[in-house]
mmCIF file of C-alpha atoms and ligand atoms in Angstrom:
data_model
loop_
_atom_site.group_PDB
_atom_site.id
_atom_site.type_symbol
_atom_site.label_atom_id
_atom_site.label_comp_id
_atom_site.label_asym_id
_atom_site.label_seq_id
_atom_site.Cartn_x
_atom_site.Cartn_y
_atom_site.Cartn_z
ATOM 1 C CA UNK A 1 0.000 0.000 0.000
ATOM 2 C CA UNK A 2 2.900 2.330 0.757
ATOM 3 C CA UNK A 3 6.671 2.390 0.186
ATOM 4 C CA UNK A 4 8.059 4.134 3.226
ATOM 5 C CA UNK A 5 11.482 2.566 2.804
ATOM 6 C CA UNK A 6 11.826 3.809 -0.765
ATOM 7 C CA UNK A 7 10.778 7.274 0.338
ATOM 8 C CA UNK A 8 13.360 7.242 3.143
ATOM 9 C CA UNK A 9 16.223 6.023 0.942
ATOM 10 C CA UNK A 10 15.875 9.048 -1.344
ATOM 11 C CA UNK A 11 16.602 11.446 1.529
ATOM 12 C CA UNK A 12 18.529 9.057 3.777
ATOM 13 C CA UNK A 13 21.547 11.328 4.292
ATOM 14 C CA UNK A 14 19.464 14.279 5.431
ATOM 15 C CA UNK A 15 17.239 12.168 7.691
ATOM 16 C CA UNK A 16 20.155 10.308 9.243
ATOM 17 C CA UNK A 17 21.941 13.579 9.934
ATOM 18 C CA UNK A 18 18.833 15.097 11.522
ATOM 19 C CA UNK A 19 18.425 12.043 13.770
ATOM 20 C CA UNK A 20 22.091 12.053 14.708
ATOM 21 C CA UNK A 21 21.907 15.731 15.638
ATOM 22 C CA UNK A 22 19.058 15.012 18.057
ATOM 23 C CA UNK A 23 21.042 12.195 19.628
ATOM 24 C CA UNK A 24 24.111 14.416 19.895
ATOM 25 C CA UNK A 25 22.106 17.153 21.604
ATOM 26 C CA UNK A 26 20.204 14.534 23.656
ATOM 27 C CA UNK A 27 17.282 16.912 24.197
ATOM 28 C CA UNK A 28 14.757 14.183 23.486
ATOM 29 C CA UNK A 29 11.793 15.984 25.033
ATOM 30 C CA UNK A 30 10.838 19.435 23.730
ATOM 31 C CA UNK A 31 14.147 19.861 21.916
ATOM 32 C CA UNK A 32 14.701 22.763 19.559
ATOM 33 C CA UNK A 33 13.427 20.880 16.451
ATOM 34 C CA UNK A 34 9.938 20.671 17.987
ATOM 35 C CA UNK A 35 9.542 24.429 18.075
ATOM 36 C CA UNK A 36 11.264 24.855 14.712
ATOM 37 C CA UNK A 37 8.956 22.337 13.081
ATOM 38 C CA UNK A 38 5.914 24.054 14.599
ATOM 39 C CA UNK A 39 7.039 27.375 13.141
ATOM 40 C CA UNK A 40 7.811 25.877 9.748
ATOM 41 C CA UNK A 41 4.468 24.104 9.553
ATOM 42 C CA UNK A 42 2.723 27.353 10.529
ATOM 43 C CA UNK A 43 4.532 29.069 7.692
ATOM 44 C CA UNK A 44 3.674 26.270 5.263
ATOM 45 C CA UNK A 45 0.011 26.401 6.197
ATOM 46 C CA UNK A 46 -0.062 30.199 6.455
ATOM 47 C CA UNK A 47 -1.573 30.055 9.905
ATOM 48 C CA UNK A 48 -0.548 31.962 13.042
ATOM 49 C CA UNK A 49 -0.048 29.132 15.515
ATOM 50 C CA UNK A 50 0.906 25.481 15.344
ATOM 51 C CA UNK A 51 1.129 23.398 18.497
ATOM 52 C CA UNK A 52 2.847 20.059 17.888
ATOM 53 C CA UNK A 53 1.572 17.096 19.927
ATOM 54 C CA UNK A 54 1.864 13.319 20.158
ATOM 55 C CA UNK A 55 -0.642 12.241 17.485
ATOM 56 C CA UNK A 56 -3.759 13.318 15.613
ATOM 57 C CA UNK A 57 -6.177 11.681 18.036
ATOM 58 C CA UNK A 58 -4.682 13.610 20.951
ATOM 59 C CA UNK A 59 -4.844 16.732 18.809
ATOM 60 C CA UNK A 60 -8.612 16.293 18.515
ATOM 61 C CA UNK A 61 -8.988 15.819 22.252
ATOM 62 C CA UNK A 62 -6.837 18.869 22.965
ATOM 63 C CA UNK A 63 -8.814 20.915 20.420
ATOM 64 C CA UNK A 64 -12.109 19.963 22.110
ATOM 65 C CA UNK A 65 -10.632 20.829 25.510
ATOM 66 C CA UNK A 66 -9.198 24.118 24.263
ATOM 67 C CA UNK A 67 -12.667 25.068 23.036
ATOM 68 C CA UNK A 68 -13.954 24.372 26.536
ATOM 69 C CA UNK A 69 -16.474 21.766 25.396
ATOM 70 C CA UNK A 70 -18.299 20.200 28.358
ATOM 71 C CA UNK A 71 -19.991 16.842 29.009
ATOM 72 C CA UNK A 72 -23.259 16.456 27.079
ATOM 73 C CA UNK A 73 -22.316 19.134 24.572
ATOM 74 C CA UNK A 74 -23.117 17.860 21.100
ATOM 75 C CA UNK A 75 -20.647 17.946 18.257
ATOM 76 C CA UNK A 76 -21.560 17.179 14.671
ATOM 77 C CA UNK A 77 -19.268 15.032 12.547
ATOM 78 C CA UNK A 78 -19.403 12.762 9.501
ATOM 79 C CA UNK A 79 -20.425 9.159 10.144
ATOM 80 C CA UNK A 80 -18.177 7.779 7.405
ATOM 81 C CA UNK A 81 -14.868 8.414 9.094
ATOM 82 C CA UNK A 82 -11.969 7.138 11.117
ATOM 83 C CA UNK A 83 -12.861 6.663 14.784
ATOM 84 C CA UNK A 84 -10.705 9.419 16.290
ATOM 85 C CA UNK A 85 -13.187 12.323 16.322
ATOM 86 C CA UNK A 86 -15.898 10.289 18.103
ATOM 87 C CA UNK A 87 -13.440 8.576 20.388
ATOM 88 C CA UNK A 88 -11.939 11.824 21.670
ATOM 89 C CA UNK A 89 -15.474 13.168 22.110
ATOM 90 C CA UNK A 90 -16.578 10.104 24.074
ATOM 91 C CA UNK A 91 -13.586 10.339 26.396
ATOM 92 C CA UNK A 92 -14.631 13.881 27.310
ATOM 93 C CA UNK A 93 -18.300 12.979 27.719
ATOM 94 C CA UNK A 94 -19.273 14.918 24.587
ATOM 95 C CA UNK A 95 -21.991 13.506 22.401
ATOM 96 C CA UNK A 96 -21.078 12.702 18.793
ATOM 97 C CA UNK A 97 -23.952 13.527 16.475
ATOM 98 C CA UNK A 98 -23.426 11.938 13.104
ATOM 99 C CA UNK A 99 -24.154 13.387 9.676
ATOM 100 C CA UNK A 100 -24.270 11.418 6.422
ATOM 101 C CA UNK A 101 -21.813 12.053 3.614
ATOM 102 C CA UNK A 102 -21.680 12.641 -0.147
ATOM 103 C CA UNK A 103 -21.313 9.393 -2.026
ATOM 104 C CA UNK A 104 -19.009 10.849 -4.675
ATOM 105 C CA UNK A 105 -16.542 12.694 -2.420
ATOM 106 C CA UNK A 106 -17.042 10.727 0.843
ATOM 107 C CA UNK A 107 -17.054 14.002 2.784
ATOM 108 C CA UNK A 108 -19.728 15.388 5.100
ATOM 109 C CA UNK A 109 -22.922 16.477 3.333
ATOM 110 C CA UNK A 110 -23.252 20.119 4.324
ATOM 111 C CA UNK A 111 -26.949 20.120 3.390
ATOM 112 C CA UNK A 112 -27.714 17.652 6.181
ATOM 113 C CA UNK A 113 -26.024 19.603 8.959
ATOM 114 C CA UNK A 114 -28.607 22.196 9.879
ATOM 115 C CA UNK A 115 -31.370 19.784 10.839
ATOM 116 C CA UNK A 116 -29.054 18.083 13.330
ATOM 117 C CA UNK A 117 -28.437 21.277 15.286
ATOM 118 C CA UNK A 118 -30.040 21.467 18.746
ATOM 119 C CA UNK A 119 -29.596 23.824 21.689
ATOM 120 C CA UNK A 120 -26.838 21.475 22.929
ATOM 121 C CA UNK A 121 -24.815 21.671 19.691
ATOM 122 C CA UNK A 122 -21.483 23.435 20.163
ATOM 123 C CA UNK A 123 -19.209 22.480 17.276
ATOM 124 C CA UNK A 124 -18.854 20.852 13.877
ATOM 125 C CA UNK A 125 -15.924 18.584 13.034
ATOM 126 C CA UNK A 126 -15.168 18.904 9.335
ATOM 127 C CA UNK A 127 -13.108 15.917 8.224
ATOM 128 C CA UNK A 128 -11.263 16.261 4.919
ATOM 129 C CA UNK A 129 -11.251 12.622 3.923
ATOM 130 C CA UNK A 130 -8.790 10.823 1.632
ATOM 131 C CA UNK A 131 -7.035 14.006 0.493
ATOM 132 C CA UNK A 132 -9.688 16.499 -0.515
ATOM 133 C CA UNK A 133 -11.461 19.304 1.269
ATOM 134 C CA UNK A 134 -15.062 19.033 2.341
ATOM 135 C CA UNK A 135 -17.240 21.868 1.054
ATOM 136 C CA UNK A 136 -16.397 24.015 4.049
ATOM 137 C CA UNK A 137 -17.623 27.479 3.045
ATOM 138 C CA UNK A 138 -21.323 26.740 3.618
ATOM 139 C CA UNK A 139 -20.386 24.903 6.823
ATOM 140 C CA UNK A 140 -18.581 27.973 8.160
ATOM 141 C CA UNK A 141 -21.699 30.016 7.325
ATOM 142 C CA UNK A 142 -23.944 27.622 9.250
ATOM 143 C CA UNK A 143 -21.512 27.686 12.174
ATOM 144 C CA UNK A 144 -21.555 31.482 12.259
ATOM 145 C CA UNK A 145 -25.341 31.567 12.044
ATOM 146 C CA UNK A 146 -25.769 29.158 14.965
ATOM 147 C CA UNK A 147 -22.753 30.237 17.026
ATOM 148 C CA UNK A 148 -20.890 26.953 16.597
ATOM 149 C CA UNK A 149 -17.161 26.307 16.486
ATOM 150 C CA UNK A 150 -15.546 24.609 13.490
ATOM 151 C CA UNK A 151 -12.793 22.038 13.944
ATOM 152 C CA UNK A 152 -11.067 20.778 10.822
ATOM 153 C CA UNK A 153 -9.699 17.247 10.956
ATOM 154 C CA UNK A 154 -6.943 17.551 8.379
ATOM 155 C CA UNK A 155 -5.228 14.266 9.290
ATOM 156 C CA UNK A 156 -5.595 12.907 5.755
ATOM 157 C CA UNK A 157 -5.305 16.049 3.674
ATOM 158 C CA UNK A 158 -2.266 18.127 4.586
ATOM 159 C CA UNK A 159 -1.272 20.118 1.510
ATOM 160 C CA UNK A 160 -4.806 20.276 0.109
ATOM 161 C CA UNK A 161 -6.752 23.483 -0.144
ATOM 162 C CA UNK A 162 -10.200 24.986 -0.601
ATOM 163 C CA UNK A 163 -11.366 27.674 -2.984
ATOM 164 C CA UNK A 164 -13.930 30.084 -1.548
ATOM 165 C CA UNK A 165 -16.591 31.655 -3.739
ATOM 166 C CA UNK A 166 -14.510 34.865 -3.693
ATOM 167 C CA UNK A 167 -11.724 32.941 -5.414
ATOM 168 C CA UNK A 168 -9.510 33.018 -2.306
ATOM 169 C CA UNK A 169 -7.764 29.696 -1.680
ATOM 170 C CA UNK A 170 -6.836 28.537 1.799
ATOM 171 C CA UNK A 171 -5.058 25.404 2.885
ATOM 172 C CA UNK A 172 -7.103 22.776 4.650
ATOM 173 C CA UNK A 173 -6.461 22.927 8.362
ATOM 174 C CA UNK A 174 -6.461 26.739 8.473
ATOM 175 C CA UNK A 175 -10.130 27.625 8.075
ATOM 176 C CA UNK A 176 -11.737 26.304 11.245
ATOM 177 C CA UNK A 177 -11.484 27.863 14.701
ATOM 178 C CA UNK A 178 -9.028 25.133 15.640
ATOM 179 C CA UNK A 179 -7.736 22.331 13.456
ATOM 180 C CA UNK A 180 -5.784 19.114 13.708
ATOM 181 C CA UNK A 181 -3.151 17.247 11.727
ATOM 182 C CA UNK A 182 -1.553 13.801 11.972
ATOM 183 C CA UNK A 183 1.928 12.680 10.970
ATOM 184 C CA UNK A 184 1.206 8.957 11.183
ATOM 185 C CA UNK A 185 3.633 7.379 8.676
ATOM 186 C CA UNK A 186 1.079 6.899 5.888
ATOM 187 C CA UNK A 187 -0.357 10.438 5.950
ATOM 188 C CA UNK A 188 0.702 13.056 3.407
ATOM 189 C CA UNK A 189 3.481 14.163 5.766
ATOM 190 C CA UNK A 190 4.481 11.147 7.817
ATOM 191 C CA UNK A 191 7.101 10.743 10.520
ATOM 192 C CA UNK A 192 8.786 7.543 11.728
ATOM 193 C CA UNK A 193 6.230 6.852 14.424
ATOM 194 C CA UNK A 194 3.384 8.927 15.854
ATOM 195 C CA UNK A 195 3.036 12.668 15.589
ATOM 196 C CA UNK A 196 0.333 15.310 15.416
ATOM 197 C CA UNK A 197 -0.357 19.020 15.583
ATOM 198 C CA UNK A 198 -3.021 21.620 16.237
ATOM 199 C CA UNK A 199 -3.292 24.789 14.161
ATOM 200 C CA UNK A 200 -5.260 27.946 14.776
ATOM 201 C CA UNK A 201 -5.254 31.680 14.122
ATOM 202 C CA UNK A 202 -6.769 32.393 17.541
ATOM 203 C CA UNK A 203 -4.165 33.394 20.181
ATOM 204 C CA UNK A 204 -6.411 32.365 23.089
ATOM 205 C CA UNK A 205 -7.096 28.902 21.658
ATOM 206 C CA UNK A 206 -3.426 28.514 20.788
ATOM 207 C CA UNK A 207 -2.388 29.384 24.332
ATOM 208 C CA UNK A 208 -4.958 27.006 25.825
ATOM 209 C CA UNK A 209 -4.039 24.165 23.453
ATOM 210 C CA UNK A 210 -0.366 24.609 24.260
ATOM 211 C CA UNK A 211 -1.016 24.512 27.995
ATOM 212 C CA UNK A 212 -3.393 21.549 27.739
ATOM 213 C CA UNK A 213 -0.884 19.500 25.737
ATOM 214 C CA UNK A 214 1.585 20.040 28.579
ATOM 215 C CA UNK A 215 -0.430 19.046 31.676
ATOM 216 C CA UNK A 216 -2.294 22.341 31.688
ATOM 217 C CA UNK A 217 0.865 24.129 32.779
ATOM 218 C CA UNK A 218 1.330 27.854 32.458
ATOM 219 C CA UNK A 219 4.573 28.354 34.349
ATOM 220 C CA UNK A 220 6.397 25.144 35.196
ATOM 221 C CA UNK A 221 4.542 23.249 37.968
ATOM 222 C CA UNK A 222 1.716 25.759 37.879
ATOM 223 C CA UNK A 223 -1.407 24.005 36.595
ATOM 224 C CA UNK A 224 -3.987 26.409 35.247
ATOM 225 C CA UNK A 225 -6.101 23.915 33.343
ATOM 226 C CA UNK A 226 -6.674 20.190 33.415
ATOM 227 C CA UNK A 227 -4.455 18.939 30.643
ATOM 228 C CA UNK A 228 -2.784 15.846 29.347
ATOM 229 C CA UNK A 229 0.693 14.778 28.302
ATOM 230 C CA UNK A 230 0.932 14.970 24.556
ATOM 231 C CA UNK A 231 4.292 15.922 23.090
ATOM 232 C CA UNK A 232 5.791 15.494 19.661
ATOM 233 C CA UNK A 233 9.085 13.626 20.083
ATOM 234 C CA UNK A 234 12.146 15.667 19.212
ATOM 235 C CA UNK A 235 13.305 12.851 16.925
ATOM 236 C CA UNK A 236 10.027 12.929 15.038
ATOM 237 C CA UNK A 237 10.140 16.712 14.779
ATOM 238 C CA UNK A 238 13.643 16.537 13.306
ATOM 239 C CA UNK A 239 12.453 14.007 10.708
ATOM 240 C CA UNK A 240 9.367 16.065 9.917
ATOM 241 C CA UNK A 241 11.451 19.196 9.367
ATOM 242 C CA UNK A 242 13.379 17.393 6.636
ATOM 243 C CA UNK A 243 10.292 15.878 5.042
ATOM 244 C CA UNK A 244 8.307 19.112 5.096
ATOM 245 C CA UNK A 245 10.868 20.499 2.646
ATOM 246 C CA UNK A 246 9.830 17.763 0.206
ATOM 247 C CA UNK A 247 6.080 18.313 0.573
ATOM 248 C CA UNK A 248 5.707 19.852 -2.861
ATOM 249 C CA UNK A 249 7.323 16.843 -4.477
ATOM 250 C CA UNK A 250 5.319 14.378 -2.350
ATOM 251 C CA UNK A 251 2.073 16.074 -3.311
ATOM 252 C CA UNK A 252 2.993 16.073 -6.965
ATOM 253 C CA UNK A 253 3.806 12.351 -6.903
ATOM 254 C CA UNK A 254 0.457 11.579 -5.286
ATOM 255 C CA UNK A 255 -1.368 13.786 -7.771
ATOM 256 C CA UNK A 256 0.275 12.131 -10.749
ATOM 257 C CA UNK A 257 -0.452 8.662 -9.397
ATOM 258 C CA UNK A 258 -4.088 9.560 -8.640
ATOM 259 C CA UNK A 259 -4.673 11.077 -12.037
ATOM 260 C CA UNK A 260 -3.006 8.154 -13.780
ATOM 261 C CA UNK A 261 -5.407 5.762 -12.065
ATOM 262 C CA UNK A 262 -8.296 8.039 -13.048
ATOM 263 C CA UNK A 263 -7.190 8.062 -16.653
ATOM 264 C CA UNK A 264 -6.797 4.281 -16.798
ATOM 265 C CA UNK A 265 -9.907 3.367 -14.831
ATOM 266 C CA UNK A 266 -12.555 5.941 -15.580
ATOM 267 C CA UNK A 267 -13.896 4.145 -18.662
ATOM 268 C CA UNK A 268 -14.568 0.917 -16.828
ATOM 269 C CA UNK A 269 -18.315 0.961 -16.168
ATOM 270 C CA UNK A 270 -18.028 -1.538 -13.331
ATOM 271 C CA UNK A 271 -16.251 0.836 -10.981
ATOM 272 C CA UNK A 272 -16.645 4.427 -9.907
ATOM 273 C CA UNK A 273 -13.411 6.390 -9.672
ATOM 274 C CA UNK A 274 -13.049 9.091 -7.002
ATOM 275 C CA UNK A 275 -14.494 12.480 -7.842
ATOM 276 C CA UNK A 276 -12.210 15.496 -7.561
ATOM 277 C CA UNK A 277 -14.349 18.405 -6.494
ATOM 278 C CA UNK A 278 -13.773 21.707 -8.269
ATOM 279 C CA UNK A 279 -13.299 23.626 -4.998
ATOM 280 C CA UNK A 280 -10.327 21.629 -3.791
ATOM 281 C CA UNK A 281 -6.881 20.352 -4.596
ATOM 282 C CA UNK A 282 -7.122 16.569 -4.153
ATOM 283 C CA UNK A 283 -3.887 15.345 -2.591
ATOM 284 C CA UNK A 284 -4.793 11.648 -2.968
ATOM 285 C CA UNK A 285 -3.776 10.477 0.475
ATOM 286 C CA UNK A 286 -5.929 7.532 -0.532
ATOM 287 C CA UNK A 287 -7.226 6.401 -3.914
ATOM 288 C CA UNK A 288 -10.681 4.973 -3.295
ATOM 289 C CA UNK A 289 -12.790 3.277 -5.930
ATOM 290 C CA UNK A 290 -16.343 2.035 -5.494
ATOM 291 C CA UNK A 291 -17.251 -1.372 -6.805
ATOM 292 C CA UNK A 292 -20.027 -3.950 -6.344
ATOM 293 C CA UNK A 293 -18.831 -7.377 -5.170
ATOM 294 C CA UNK A 294 -16.025 -5.490 -3.495
ATOM 295 C CA UNK A 295 -14.850 -8.387 -1.362
ATOM 296 C CA UNK A 296 -14.494 -10.706 -4.385
ATOM 297 C CA UNK A 297 -12.483 -8.085 -6.221
ATOM 298 C CA UNK A 298 -10.293 -7.570 -3.163
ATOM 299 C CA UNK A 299 -9.568 -11.333 -2.972
ATOM 300 C CA UNK A 300 -8.849 -11.539 -6.659
ATOM 301 C CA UNK A 301 -6.379 -8.624 -6.496
ATOM 302 C CA UNK A 302 -4.739 -10.259 -3.509
ATOM 303 C CA UNK A 303 -4.084 -13.399 -5.574
ATOM 304 C CA UNK A 304 -2.149 -11.201 -8.004
ATOM 305 C CA UNK A 305 -0.131 -9.777 -5.116
ATOM 306 C CA UNK A 306 -1.967 -6.439 -5.108
ATOM 307 C CA UNK A 307 -2.694 -5.219 -1.578
ATOM 308 C CA UNK A 308 -5.876 -3.220 -1.000
ATOM 309 C CA UNK A 309 -7.571 -1.829 2.086
ATOM 310 C CA UNK A 310 -11.131 -1.019 3.076
ATOM 311 C CA UNK A 311 -11.572 2.481 4.463
ATOM 312 C CA UNK A 312 -14.007 2.002 6.144
ATOM 313 C CA UNK A 313 -15.668 -1.386 6.566
ATOM 314 C CA UNK A 314 -18.384 -0.071 8.896
ATOM 315 C CA UNK A 315 -19.791 3.390 9.548
ATOM 316 C CA UNK A 316 -19.243 4.675 13.075
ATOM 317 C CA UNK A 317 -22.908 4.494 14.144
ATOM 318 C CA UNK A 318 -22.874 0.695 13.705
ATOM 319 C CA UNK A 319 -19.607 0.087 15.546
ATOM 320 C CA UNK A 320 -20.129 -1.817 18.782
ATOM 321 C CA UNK A 321 -18.449 0.782 20.992
ATOM 322 C CA UNK A 322 -20.690 3.542 19.619
ATOM 323 C CA UNK A 323 -24.035 1.733 19.641
ATOM 324 C CA UNK A 324 -24.729 3.564 22.926
ATOM 325 C CA UNK A 325 -25.348 6.674 20.845
ATOM 326 C CA UNK A 326 -28.622 5.027 19.839
ATOM 327 C CA UNK A 327 -28.432 4.890 16.066
ATOM 328 C CA UNK A 328 -29.461 1.912 13.975
ATOM 329 C CA UNK A 329 -29.160 0.413 10.502
ATOM 330 C CA UNK A 330 -30.716 2.675 7.886
ATOM 331 C CA UNK A 331 -29.966 5.947 9.683
ATOM 332 C CA UNK A 332 -27.151 6.867 7.294
ATOM 333 C CA UNK A 333 -27.897 5.157 3.980
ATOM 334 C CA UNK A 334 -25.049 6.690 1.985
ATOM 335 C CA UNK A 335 -22.353 5.807 4.505
ATOM 336 C CA UNK A 336 -23.794 2.323 4.936
ATOM 337 C CA UNK A 337 -23.664 1.702 1.197
ATOM 338 C CA UNK A 338 -20.183 3.161 0.834
ATOM 339 C CA UNK A 339 -18.886 0.766 3.464
ATOM 340 C CA UNK A 340 -19.976 -2.115 1.202
ATOM 341 C CA UNK A 341 -18.381 -0.666 -1.928
ATOM 342 C CA UNK A 342 -15.192 1.216 -1.128
ATOM 343 C CA UNK A 343 -11.779 -0.198 -1.946
ATOM 344 C CA UNK A 344 -8.455 1.599 -1.513
ATOM 345 C CA UNK A 345 -5.790 0.861 -4.111
ATOM 346 C CA UNK A 346 -2.109 1.348 -3.304
ATOM 347 C CA UNK A 347 -1.007 4.952 -3.696
ATOM 348 C CA UNK A 348 2.126 6.662 -2.405
ATOM 349 C CA UNK A 349 4.964 8.941 -3.370
ATOM 350 C CA UNK A 350 7.182 6.219 -4.836
ATOM 351 C CA UNK A 351 4.657 4.659 -7.180
ATOM 352 C CA UNK A 352 5.825 3.755 -10.686
ATOM 353 C CA UNK A 353 3.750 3.574 -13.857
ATOM 354 C CA UNK A 354 4.688 -0.108 -14.115
ATOM 355 C CA UNK A 355 3.219 -0.798 -10.689
ATOM 356 C CA UNK A 356 0.069 1.104 -11.538
ATOM 357 C CA UNK A 357 -0.283 -0.639 -14.903
ATOM 358 C CA UNK A 358 0.024 -3.990 -13.147
ATOM 359 C CA UNK A 359 -2.643 -3.026 -10.605
ATOM 360 C CA UNK A 360 -4.960 -1.687 -13.316
ATOM 361 C CA UNK A 361 -4.572 -4.850 -15.418
ATOM 362 C CA UNK A 362 -5.248 -7.065 -12.429
ATOM 363 C CA UNK A 363 -8.278 -4.989 -11.482
ATOM 364 C CA UNK A 364 -9.689 -4.987 -15.012
ATOM 365 C CA UNK A 365 -9.259 -8.761 -15.252
ATOM 366 C CA UNK A 366 -11.041 -9.397 -11.991
ATOM 367 C CA UNK A 367 -13.854 -7.026 -13.012
ATOM 368 C CA UNK A 368 -14.261 -9.015 -16.266
ATOM 369 C CA UNK A 369 -15.115 -12.106 -14.232
ATOM 370 C CA UNK A 370 -18.027 -10.367 -12.471
HETATM 371 C C1 PLP B 401 -5.213 9.214 11.058
HETATM 372 C C2 PLP B 401 -6.425 9.985 11.427
HETATM 373 C C3 PLP B 401 -6.599 10.550 12.698
HETATM 374 C C4 PLP B 401 -5.728 10.252 13.870
HETATM 375 O O1 PLP B 401 -4.412 10.400 13.721
HETATM 376 P P1 PLP B 401 -3.379 9.596 14.648
HETATM 377 O O2 PLP B 401 -2.153 10.395 14.484
HETATM 378 O O3 PLP B 401 -3.281 8.215 14.086
HETATM 379 O O4 PLP B 401 -3.900 9.614 16.044
HETATM 380 C C5 PLP B 401 -7.690 11.352 12.916
HETATM 381 N N1 PLP B 401 -8.604 11.551 11.960
HETATM 382 C C6 PLP B 401 -8.494 11.009 10.747
HETATM 383 C C7 PLP B 401 -9.528 11.291 9.716
HETATM 384 C C8 PLP B 401 -7.415 10.191 10.446
HETATM 385 O O5 PLP B 401 -7.318 9.623 9.231
#
């Protein structure tokens, strides 16, 4: 699915040097590279504040805490999603209220948001899934109208952007009140372990998020807020600093691979290739096709040595741990159908045309047997 070794080998000297420098300085916790990376990511995103932390899931929890969300507050989020946004909510006693998604872009359906708003609703989590931005402009409008906060989950879409109706483009992860990023190895910017960050333009939220990620400390051993312990490792920060310099190239490789699949697959009537919405740059963190008899196709590709993944096999409202929220089968028909049909093909920065041709041939052959 990915070729992290190949990606590393191309920049081995720089990475090895960066790691060695951390070891030489032996400032493993909150070393200088952590702050430097935060500043460089802020510059890359064009956002005022970046607070690095241990991973994207923690970043969501810290963002909710920074916003001061309280038990029983409701937060809206897409139901076709990774578990992190609901999990962090559940840990804080917040109630996840799910919203169905668009079947062609997999992102939250902004037209379904308003009817889910109650007097308990406090925030909307906008997840930019698989590499492209949700249609966030109307969501920001709804949030303003109802006094809600917007949290962007940009874990899968760093480097993507959104074009507002004015023509202004902003990077994903810079438009909400407070936003989160993940540097899990397979994300658009991946480190060699876990890593995450929070971004915001709001100095108060930035200050709170920074304190919360460090035990709620203002001055050392002075605890102003209840916090947690969520730090980006210095080693990971040093690696991320190097890789951030290659972001443009990484994004271009993903784009070329995604568009090559599109070109080769779009004429096959038995599958639906991913839609690239006109308002966003699709960074193809994942390449997701939709196909009937998905599991048979997956098995058949596996026999040819082609790995695939299912993101996601079940929508969140039907996951055992989240049944307590009280939803049932049929509540989110689009997400439920997508979970039967989606299939992720390998896509990464090191992909060759030969590999893609092989995958396409194998896929076409298995579709012929349907
Ligand atoms: C990966 C991911 C996260 C969590 O990131 P971690 O760094 O693995 O904790 C959150 N949300 C989405 C949509 C993700 O894909």
